[in-house]
PDB file of C-alpha atoms in Angstrom:
ATOM      1  CA  MET A   1      88.141  76.732  57.936  1.00 56.00           C
ATOM      2  CA  ALA A   2      88.008  78.345  61.771  1.00 60.00           C
ATOM      3  CA  LEU A   3      89.125  81.666  62.406  1.00 60.00           C
ATOM      4  CA  PRO A   4      91.688  81.909  64.574  1.00 63.00           C
ATOM      5  CA  LYS A   5      92.092  83.081  68.408  1.00 62.00           C
ATOM      6  CA  ILE A   6      93.505  86.255  69.252  1.00 60.00           C
ATOM      7  CA  ASN A   7      94.886  88.310  71.954  1.00 54.00           C
ATOM      8  CA  SER A   8      93.284  85.535  74.034  1.00 58.00           C
ATOM      9  CA  SER A   9      96.344  85.058  76.778  1.00 61.00           C
ATOM     10  CA  PRO A  10      97.122  87.881  80.201  1.00 62.00           C
ATOM     11  CA  LYS A  11      99.893  89.571  78.750  1.00 84.00           C
ATOM     12  CA  TYR A  12     100.545  91.882  82.711  1.00 93.00           C
ATOM     13  CA  GLU A  13     100.225  92.064  85.752  1.00 94.00           C
ATOM     14  CA  MET A  14      99.260  94.165  88.659  1.00 94.00           C
ATOM     15  CA  LYS A  15      98.841  93.656  92.489  1.00 93.00           C
ATOM     16  CA  ILE A  16      95.589  94.056  93.761  1.00 94.00           C
ATOM     17  CA  PRO A  17      96.039  96.840  96.409  1.00 94.00           C
ATOM     18  CA  SER A  18      93.875  95.639  99.747  1.00 93.00           C
ATOM     19  CA  THR A  19      95.628  91.859  99.114  1.00 92.00           C
ATOM     20  CA  LYS A  20      98.872  92.839  97.722  1.00 92.00           C
ATOM     21  CA  GLU A  21      97.848  89.445  95.429  1.00 94.00           C
ATOM     22  CA  THR A  22      99.681  89.683  91.807  1.00 95.00           C
ATOM     23  CA  VAL A  23      97.369  88.949  89.127  1.00 95.00           C
ATOM     24  CA  ARG A  24      97.420  88.839  85.483  1.00 94.00           C
ATOM     25  CA  PHE A  25      94.984  90.410  82.826  1.00 94.00           C
ATOM     26  CA  ARG A  26      95.235  91.377  79.067  1.00 92.00           C
ATOM     27  CA  PRO A  27      94.055  94.661  77.881  1.00 92.00           C
ATOM     28  CA  PHE A  28      89.785  94.124  76.860  1.00 89.00           C
ATOM     29  CA  LEU A  29      88.673  93.056  73.646  1.00 87.00           C
ATOM     30  CA  VAL A  30      86.151  94.780  71.681  1.00 87.00           C
ATOM     31  CA  ARG A  31      82.878  92.667  73.300  1.00 87.00           C
ATOM     32  CA  GLU A  32      84.006  94.436  76.359  1.00 89.00           C
ATOM     33  CA  GLU A  33      84.672  98.002  75.189  1.00 87.00           C
ATOM     34  CA  LYS A  34      81.093  97.701  73.671  1.00 89.00           C
ATOM     35  CA  VAL A  35      79.696  96.555  76.862  1.00 85.00           C
ATOM     36  CA  LEU A  36      81.461  99.364  78.784  1.00 86.00           C
ATOM     37  CA  MET A  37      80.262 102.305  75.823  1.00 87.00           C
ATOM     38  CA  ILE A  38      76.593 100.920  75.977  1.00 86.00           C
ATOM     39  CA  ALA A  39      76.734 101.130  79.891  1.00 81.00           C
ATOM     40  CA  MET A  40      78.157 104.635  79.436  1.00 79.00           C
ATOM     41  CA  GLU A  41      75.160 105.673  76.962  1.00 81.00           C
ATOM     42  CA  SER A  42      72.716 104.354  79.241  1.00 77.00           C
ATOM     43  CA  ASN A  43      73.199 106.978  81.938  1.00 72.00           C
ATOM     44  CA  GLU A  44      72.886 104.121  84.641  1.00 74.00           C
ATOM     45  CA  ASN A  45      75.352 104.393  87.429  1.00 72.00           C
ATOM     46  CA  SER A  46      74.709 100.787  88.278  1.00 75.00           C
ATOM     47  CA  GLN A  47      74.973  99.846  84.551  1.00 81.00           C
ATOM     48  CA  MET A  48      78.090 101.328  84.168  1.00 83.00           C
ATOM     49  CA  LEU A  49      79.966 100.349  87.806  1.00 83.00           C
ATOM     50  CA  GLY A  50      78.351  96.224  87.130  1.00 85.00           C
ATOM     51  CA  ALA A  51      80.237  96.785  83.624  1.00 90.00           C
ATOM     52  CA  ILE A  52      83.599  97.485  84.812  1.00 90.00           C
ATOM     53  CA  VAL A  53      83.455  94.648  87.345  1.00 91.00           C
ATOM     54  CA  ASP A  54      82.243  93.004  84.502  1.00 91.00           C
ATOM     55  CA  THR A  55      85.156  93.780  82.173  1.00 93.00           C
ATOM     56  CA  LEU A  56      87.865  92.664  85.252  1.00 94.00           C
ATOM     57  CA  ASP A  57      86.182  90.134  85.609  1.00 93.00           C
ATOM     58  CA  SER A  58      86.379  88.949  81.882  1.00 92.00           C
ATOM     59  CA  CYS A  59      90.194  90.224  81.495  1.00 93.00           C
ATOM     60  CA  VAL A  60      91.688  88.935  84.985  1.00 94.00           C
ATOM     61  CA  GLU A  61      92.754  85.257  84.480  1.00 92.00           C
ATOM     62  CA  GLY A  62      90.529  83.425  86.718  1.00 93.00           C
ATOM     63  CA  GLY A  63      88.579  86.104  86.905  1.00 91.00           C
ATOM     64  CA  VAL A  64      87.971  88.316  90.180  1.00 92.00           C
ATOM     65  CA  ASN A  65      86.163  87.725  92.888  1.00 91.00           C
ATOM     66  CA  LYS A  66      83.035  89.958  92.983  1.00 84.00           C
ATOM     67  CA  ASP A  67      81.946  90.806  96.550  1.00 85.00           C
ATOM     68  CA  SER A  68      85.573  90.730  98.204  1.00 89.00           C
ATOM     69  CA  LEU A  69      86.786  93.784  95.720  1.00 94.00           C
ATOM     70  CA  THR A  70      87.105  96.956  97.861  1.00 93.00           C
ATOM     71  CA  THR A  71      86.410 100.219  95.936  1.00 91.00           C
ATOM     72  CA  PHE A  72      89.726 101.409  95.860  1.00 94.00           C
ATOM     73  CA  ASP A  73      90.683  97.729  94.381  1.00 95.00           C
ATOM     74  CA  VAL A  74      88.366  98.237  90.800  1.00 93.00           C
ATOM     75  CA  GLU A  75      89.392 101.497  90.441  1.00 92.00           C
ATOM     76  CA  TYR A  76      93.028 101.286  90.415  1.00 94.00           C
ATOM     77  CA  MET A  77      92.616  97.576  88.426  1.00 95.00           C
ATOM     78  CA  PHE A  78      90.163  99.216  86.246  1.00 93.00           C
ATOM     79  CA  THR A  79      92.620 102.140  85.638  1.00 92.00           C
ATOM     80  CA  LYS A  80      95.645  99.698  84.922  1.00 92.00           C
ATOM     81  CA  LEU A  81      93.516  98.093  82.283  1.00 93.00           C
ATOM     82  CA  ARG A  82      92.282 100.823  80.565  1.00 90.00           C
ATOM     83  CA  ALA A  83      95.232 101.907  80.203  1.00 90.00           C
ATOM     84  CA  LYS A  84      96.758  98.364  78.766  1.00 90.00           C
ATOM     85  CA  SER A  85      93.554  98.998  76.323  1.00 89.00           C
ATOM     86  CA  VAL A  86      93.353 102.031  75.420  1.00 86.00           C
ATOM     87  CA  GLY A  87      96.922 104.290  76.021  1.00 86.00           C
ATOM     88  CA  GLU A  88      98.867 104.588  78.646  1.00 88.00           C
ATOM     89  CA  THR A  89      98.532 108.378  79.199  1.00 90.00           C
ATOM     90  CA  SER A  90      95.455 110.269  79.156  1.00 89.00           C
ATOM     91  CA  LYS A  91      94.502 114.083  78.454  1.00 91.00           C
ATOM     92  CA  VAL A  92      92.091 115.655  80.985  1.00 93.00           C
ATOM     93  CA  GLY A  93      91.287 119.314  81.961  1.00 95.00           C
ATOM     94  CA  ILE A  94      92.141 120.821  85.004  1.00 95.00           C
ATOM     95  CA  ALA A  95      91.312 124.544  86.327  1.00 96.00           C
ATOM     96  CA  CYS A  96      94.677 126.785  87.421  1.00 97.00           C
ATOM     97  CA  GLN A  97      94.130 127.000  91.443  1.00 95.00           C
ATOM     98  CA  HIS A  98      95.216 131.351  90.306  1.00 95.00           C
ATOM     99  CA  CYS A  99      93.331 132.411  87.804  1.00 97.00           C
ATOM    100  CA  GLU A 100      90.926 129.208  86.911  1.00 96.00           C
ATOM    101  CA  GLU A 101      91.930 128.937  83.695  1.00 97.00           C
ATOM    102  CA  GLN A 102      91.188 125.149  81.944  1.00 96.00           C
ATOM    103  CA  ASN A 103      94.135 123.252  81.095  1.00 97.00           C
ATOM    104  CA  GLU A 104      94.738 120.156  78.954  1.00 96.00           C
ATOM    105  CA  VAL A 105      97.376 118.040  81.175  1.00 95.00           C
ATOM    106  CA  VAL A 106      98.556 114.663  79.757  1.00 93.00           C
ATOM    107  CA  ILE A 107      98.876 111.751  82.791  1.00 91.00           C
ATOM    108  CA  ASN A 108     100.764 108.817  82.718  1.00 90.00           C
ATOM    109  CA  ILE A 109      98.620 106.483  83.643  1.00 87.00           C
ATOM    110  CA  ASP A 110     100.915 104.363  84.911  1.00 82.00           C
ATOM    111  CA  GLU A 111     102.221 106.535  87.262  1.00 83.00           C
ATOM    112  CA  LEU A 112      98.759 106.302  89.611  1.00 87.00           C
ATOM    113  CA  HIS A 113      98.925 104.537  92.551  1.00 86.00           C
ATOM    114  CA  VAL A 114      96.925 103.458  95.830  1.00 91.00           C
ATOM    115  CA  GLU A 115      98.816 103.409  99.074  1.00 88.00           C
ATOM    116  CA  VAL A 116      97.199 101.259 101.653  1.00 89.00           C
ATOM    117  CA  ALA A 117      98.342 102.063 105.253  1.00 86.00           C
ATOM    118  CA  GLU A 118      98.416  99.644 108.154  1.00 88.00           C
ATOM    119  CA  THR A 119      95.266  99.896 109.470  1.00 90.00           C
ATOM    120  CA  ASP A 120      94.109  99.129 112.704  1.00 93.00           C
ATOM    121  CA  PHE A 121      90.134  97.489 112.362  1.00 95.00           C
ATOM    122  CA  MET A 122      89.265  97.076 115.517  1.00 96.00           C
ATOM    123  CA  LEU A 123      87.859 100.211 117.000  1.00 96.00           C
ATOM    124  CA  GLU A 124      86.850  99.975 120.810  1.00 95.00           C
ATOM    125  CA  LEU A 125      83.536 101.470 121.761  1.00 92.00           C
ATOM    126  CA  GLY A 126      83.646 101.056 125.706  1.00 86.00           C
ATOM    127  CA  ASP A 127      81.593  99.122 127.733  1.00 81.00           C
ATOM    128  CA  ASN A 128      83.959  95.923 127.288  1.00 89.00           C
ATOM    129  CA  ILE A 129      82.044  96.112 123.167  1.00 93.00           C
ATOM    130  CA  THR A 130      84.911  96.172 120.425  1.00 96.00           C
ATOM    131  CA  LEU A 131      83.513  96.565 116.744  1.00 96.00           C
ATOM    132  CA  GLU A 132      85.297  95.034 113.790  1.00 97.00           C
ATOM    133  CA  MET A 133      85.569  97.149 110.671  1.00 96.00           C
ATOM    134  CA  LYS A 134      86.009  96.182 106.986  1.00 94.00           C
ATOM    135  CA  TRP A 135      86.382  98.304 103.596  1.00 93.00           C
ATOM    136  CA  PRO A 136      83.498  98.525 101.676  1.00 89.00           C
ATOM    137  CA  THR A 137      83.450  96.445  98.556  1.00 89.00           C
ATOM    138  CA  TYR A 138      82.613  97.842  95.431  1.00 87.00           C
ATOM    139  CA  SER A 139      79.145  96.084  95.280  1.00 82.00           C
ATOM    140  CA  THR A 140      77.827  97.416  98.078  1.00 81.00           C
ATOM    141  CA  ILE A 141      78.156 100.519  96.146  1.00 76.00           C
ATOM    142  CA  VAL A 142      76.811  98.858  93.116  1.00 74.00           C
ATOM    143  CA  LYS A 143      73.576  98.312  95.283  1.00 75.00           C
ATOM    144  CA  MET A 144      73.183 101.155  96.457  1.00 72.00           C
ATOM    145  CA  ASN A 145      69.517 103.481  95.615  1.00 68.00           C
ATOM    146  CA  PRO A 146      70.958 106.197  93.850  1.00 66.00           C
ATOM    147  CA  GLU A 147      67.909 107.978  94.859  1.00 69.00           C
ATOM    148  CA  SER A 148      68.845 108.035  98.107  1.00 71.00           C
ATOM    149  CA  ASN A 149      69.745 111.683 100.144  1.00 79.00           C
ATOM    150  CA  ALA A 150      73.095 112.258 100.960  1.00 75.00           C
ATOM    151  CA  THR A 151      72.451 110.969 104.364  1.00 79.00           C
ATOM    152  CA  ASP A 152      71.006 107.254 103.854  1.00 81.00           C
ATOM    153  CA  GLN A 153      73.881 107.084 101.471  1.00 79.00           C
ATOM    154  CA  VAL A 154      76.224 107.687 104.352  1.00 80.00           C
ATOM    155  CA  PHE A 155      74.468 105.291 106.374  1.00 83.00           C
ATOM    156  CA  ALA A 156      75.314 102.333 103.732  1.00 84.00           C
ATOM    157  CA  VAL A 157      78.582 102.931 103.497  1.00 85.00           C
ATOM    158  CA  LEU A 158      78.653 103.291 107.616  1.00 87.00           C
ATOM    159  CA  ARG A 159      76.759 100.240 107.707  1.00 88.00           C
ATOM    160  CA  ALA A 160      78.507  98.431 104.673  1.00 89.00           C
ATOM    161  CA  SER A 161      82.097  98.600 106.917  1.00 92.00           C
ATOM    162  CA  LEU A 162      80.926  97.410 110.010  1.00 94.00           C
ATOM    163  CA  SER A 163      82.251  93.345 110.094  1.00 95.00           C
ATOM    164  CA  ALA A 164      81.703  92.144 113.394  1.00 96.00           C
ATOM    165  CA  VAL A 165      80.762  93.315 116.904  1.00 96.00           C
ATOM    166  CA  HIS A 166      82.966  91.885 119.817  1.00 96.00           C
ATOM    167  CA  THR A 167      81.717  91.859 123.788  1.00 94.00           C
ATOM    168  CA  GLU A 168      83.563  89.463 126.533  1.00 92.00           C
ATOM    169  CA  GLU A 169      81.349  86.667 125.349  1.00 92.00           C
ATOM    170  CA  GLU A 170      80.742  86.644 121.891  1.00 95.00           C
ATOM    171  CA  ARG A 171      82.073  87.730 117.864  1.00 96.00           C
ATOM    172  CA  ILE A 172      78.290  88.748 116.310  1.00 95.00           C
ATOM    173  CA  ASP A 173      78.968  88.945 113.019  1.00 96.00           C
ATOM    174  CA  LEU A 174      77.330  91.494 111.297  1.00 94.00           C
ATOM    175  CA  LYS A 175      76.439  89.469 108.527  1.00 90.00           C
ATOM    176  CA  ASP A 176      73.675  87.481 110.373  1.00 90.00           C
ATOM    177  CA  GLU A 177      72.009  90.229 111.164  1.00 91.00           C
ATOM    178  CA  SER A 178      69.778  92.474 109.507  1.00 91.00           C
ATOM    179  CA  GLU A 179      70.106  96.134 108.189  1.00 86.00           C
ATOM    180  CA  LYS A 180      67.337  97.062 110.748  1.00 90.00           C
ATOM    181  CA  GLU A 181      68.817  95.775 113.436  1.00 92.00           C
ATOM    182  CA  ILE A 182      72.489  97.468 112.368  1.00 90.00           C
ATOM    183  CA  HIS A 183      70.698 100.453 111.859  1.00 88.00           C
ATOM    184  CA  GLU A 184      69.646 100.648 115.407  1.00 91.00           C
ATOM    185  CA  PHE A 185      73.010  99.740 116.858  1.00 92.00           C
ATOM    186  CA  ILE A 186      74.613 102.436 114.943  1.00 91.00           C
ATOM    187  CA  GLU A 187      72.018 105.060 115.797  1.00 91.00           C
ATOM    188  CA  SER A 188      72.172 104.102 119.482  1.00 92.00           C
ATOM    189  CA  MET A 189      76.180 105.245 119.647  1.00 92.00           C
ATOM    190  CA  ASP A 190      77.135 108.741 121.335  1.00 93.00           C
ATOM    191  CA  ARG A 191      78.874 111.103 119.276  1.00 93.00           C
ATOM    192  CA  SER A 192      82.459 109.978 119.996  1.00 94.00           C
ATOM    193  CA  GLN A 193      81.734 106.314 119.058  1.00 93.00           C
ATOM    194  CA  PHE A 194      80.193 107.580 115.647  1.00 92.00           C
ATOM    195  CA  GLU A 195      82.960 109.606 114.855  1.00 93.00           C
ATOM    196  CA  LYS A 196      85.681 107.103 115.606  1.00 93.00           C
ATOM    197  CA  ILE A 197      83.396 104.964 112.232  1.00 92.00           C
ATOM    198  CA  GLN A 198      83.653 108.093 110.029  1.00 91.00           C
ATOM    199  CA  SER A 199      87.009 108.441 110.890  1.00 92.00           C
ATOM    200  CA  PHE A 200      87.911 105.175 109.700  1.00 93.00           C
ATOM    201  CA  ILE A 201      85.835 105.524 106.486  1.00 90.00           C
ATOM    202  CA  GLU A 202      87.332 108.789 105.655  1.00 89.00           C
ATOM    203  CA  LYS A 203      91.020 107.071 105.619  1.00 90.00           C
ATOM    204  CA  MET A 204      89.958 104.645 103.446  1.00 91.00           C
ATOM    205  CA  PRO A 205      92.998 104.350 100.824  1.00 93.00           C
ATOM    206  CA  ASN A 206      91.874 105.863  97.442  1.00 90.00           C
ATOM    207  CA  LEU A 207      92.913 106.427  93.936  1.00 90.00           C
ATOM    208  CA  SER A 208      95.128 109.304  93.653  1.00 88.00           C
ATOM    209  CA  HIS A 209      97.664 111.302  92.045  1.00 91.00           C
ATOM    210  CA  ASP A 210      99.243 114.724  92.345  1.00 92.00           C
ATOM    211  CA  VAL A 211      99.588 116.507  88.928  1.00 93.00           C
ATOM    212  CA  LYS A 212     101.982 118.931  88.209  1.00 95.00           C
ATOM    213  CA  PHE A 213     101.501 121.450  85.768  1.00 96.00           C
ATOM    214  CA  THR A 214     102.439 125.163  84.559  1.00 97.00           C
ATOM    215  CA  CYS A 215      99.469 127.180  83.342  1.00 97.00           C
ATOM    216  CA  THR A 216      99.179 128.112  79.950  1.00 96.00           C
ATOM    217  CA  ASN A 217      97.385 131.418  80.890  1.00 97.00           C
ATOM    218  CA  CYS A 218      99.005 132.933  83.921  1.00 97.00           C
ATOM    219  CA  ASN A 219     102.142 130.736  83.771  1.00 97.00           C
ATOM    220  CA  GLU A 220     101.599 130.204  87.445  1.00 97.00           C
ATOM    221  CA  GLU A 221     103.188 126.713  88.785  1.00 97.00           C
ATOM    222  CA  ASN A 222     100.247 124.237  90.137  1.00 97.00           C
ATOM    223  CA  ILE A 223     100.185 121.208  92.138  1.00 96.00           C
ATOM    224  CA  VAL A 224      96.492 119.405  92.208  1.00 94.00           C
ATOM    225  CA  LYS A 225      95.857 116.050  93.705  1.00 92.00           C
ATOM    226  CA  LEU A 226      93.174 114.613  91.339  1.00 90.00           C
ATOM    227  CA  GLU A 227      91.208 111.721  92.929  1.00 88.00           C
ATOM    228  CA  GLY A 228      88.747 108.722  91.867  1.00 82.00           C
ATOM    229  CA  MET A 229      88.891 106.700  88.811  1.00 82.00           C
ATOM    230  CA  GLN A 230      86.673 109.617  87.088  1.00 79.00           C
ATOM    231  CA  SER A 231      89.337 112.242  87.402  1.00 74.00           C
ATOM    232  CA  PHE A 232      91.861 110.713  85.173  1.00 74.00           C
ATOM    233  CA  PHE A 233      89.541 110.006  81.764  1.00 68.00           C
TER     234      PHE A 233
END
């Protein structure tokens, strides 16, 4: 007699922040949790990031498009998935802003959200050249060389944010151009043009939450903004 299958049907819904598409998902099971634990034990950042996306792909009904999800999509979706799999609250240590005492604070994961404001993806660079931007994908971040220096990583994120160059005559899709050509294109910009791209990146949505707590040591009230998936576990 075959053993019955359990926990095979999606039970929850969430929206992908960047597209507002509603997807159904199930909590992760022992097999996915095992993969996550092995990735964490490896201390390899790329392996951990890959395991997170693979877990989402397994638990979301119909899977996910790994090459289109943004970094904030993955952070939000995995946080929601983990909440339904492990627990909807998480205890984190946060330093008091007044006395620096570490306080254990309970966070309701269901309250976390990503604000995606209206964004102009077309940047005018002058000389009849317009840059078409996009949010960097999570897969791009996974593929980044962890041993590269901070400057190289910044340029890698910038390159990943460029979609196309528009001139009066044509639209040049940058996925058809070499990494070297894109790098040289960025280096040919003046400071004001480069700052427009930097500003776009800095305004990228992210997973964040304002945490309010009273310090157990000095009784002062604190409001601390936590950002990024790693801050909530």
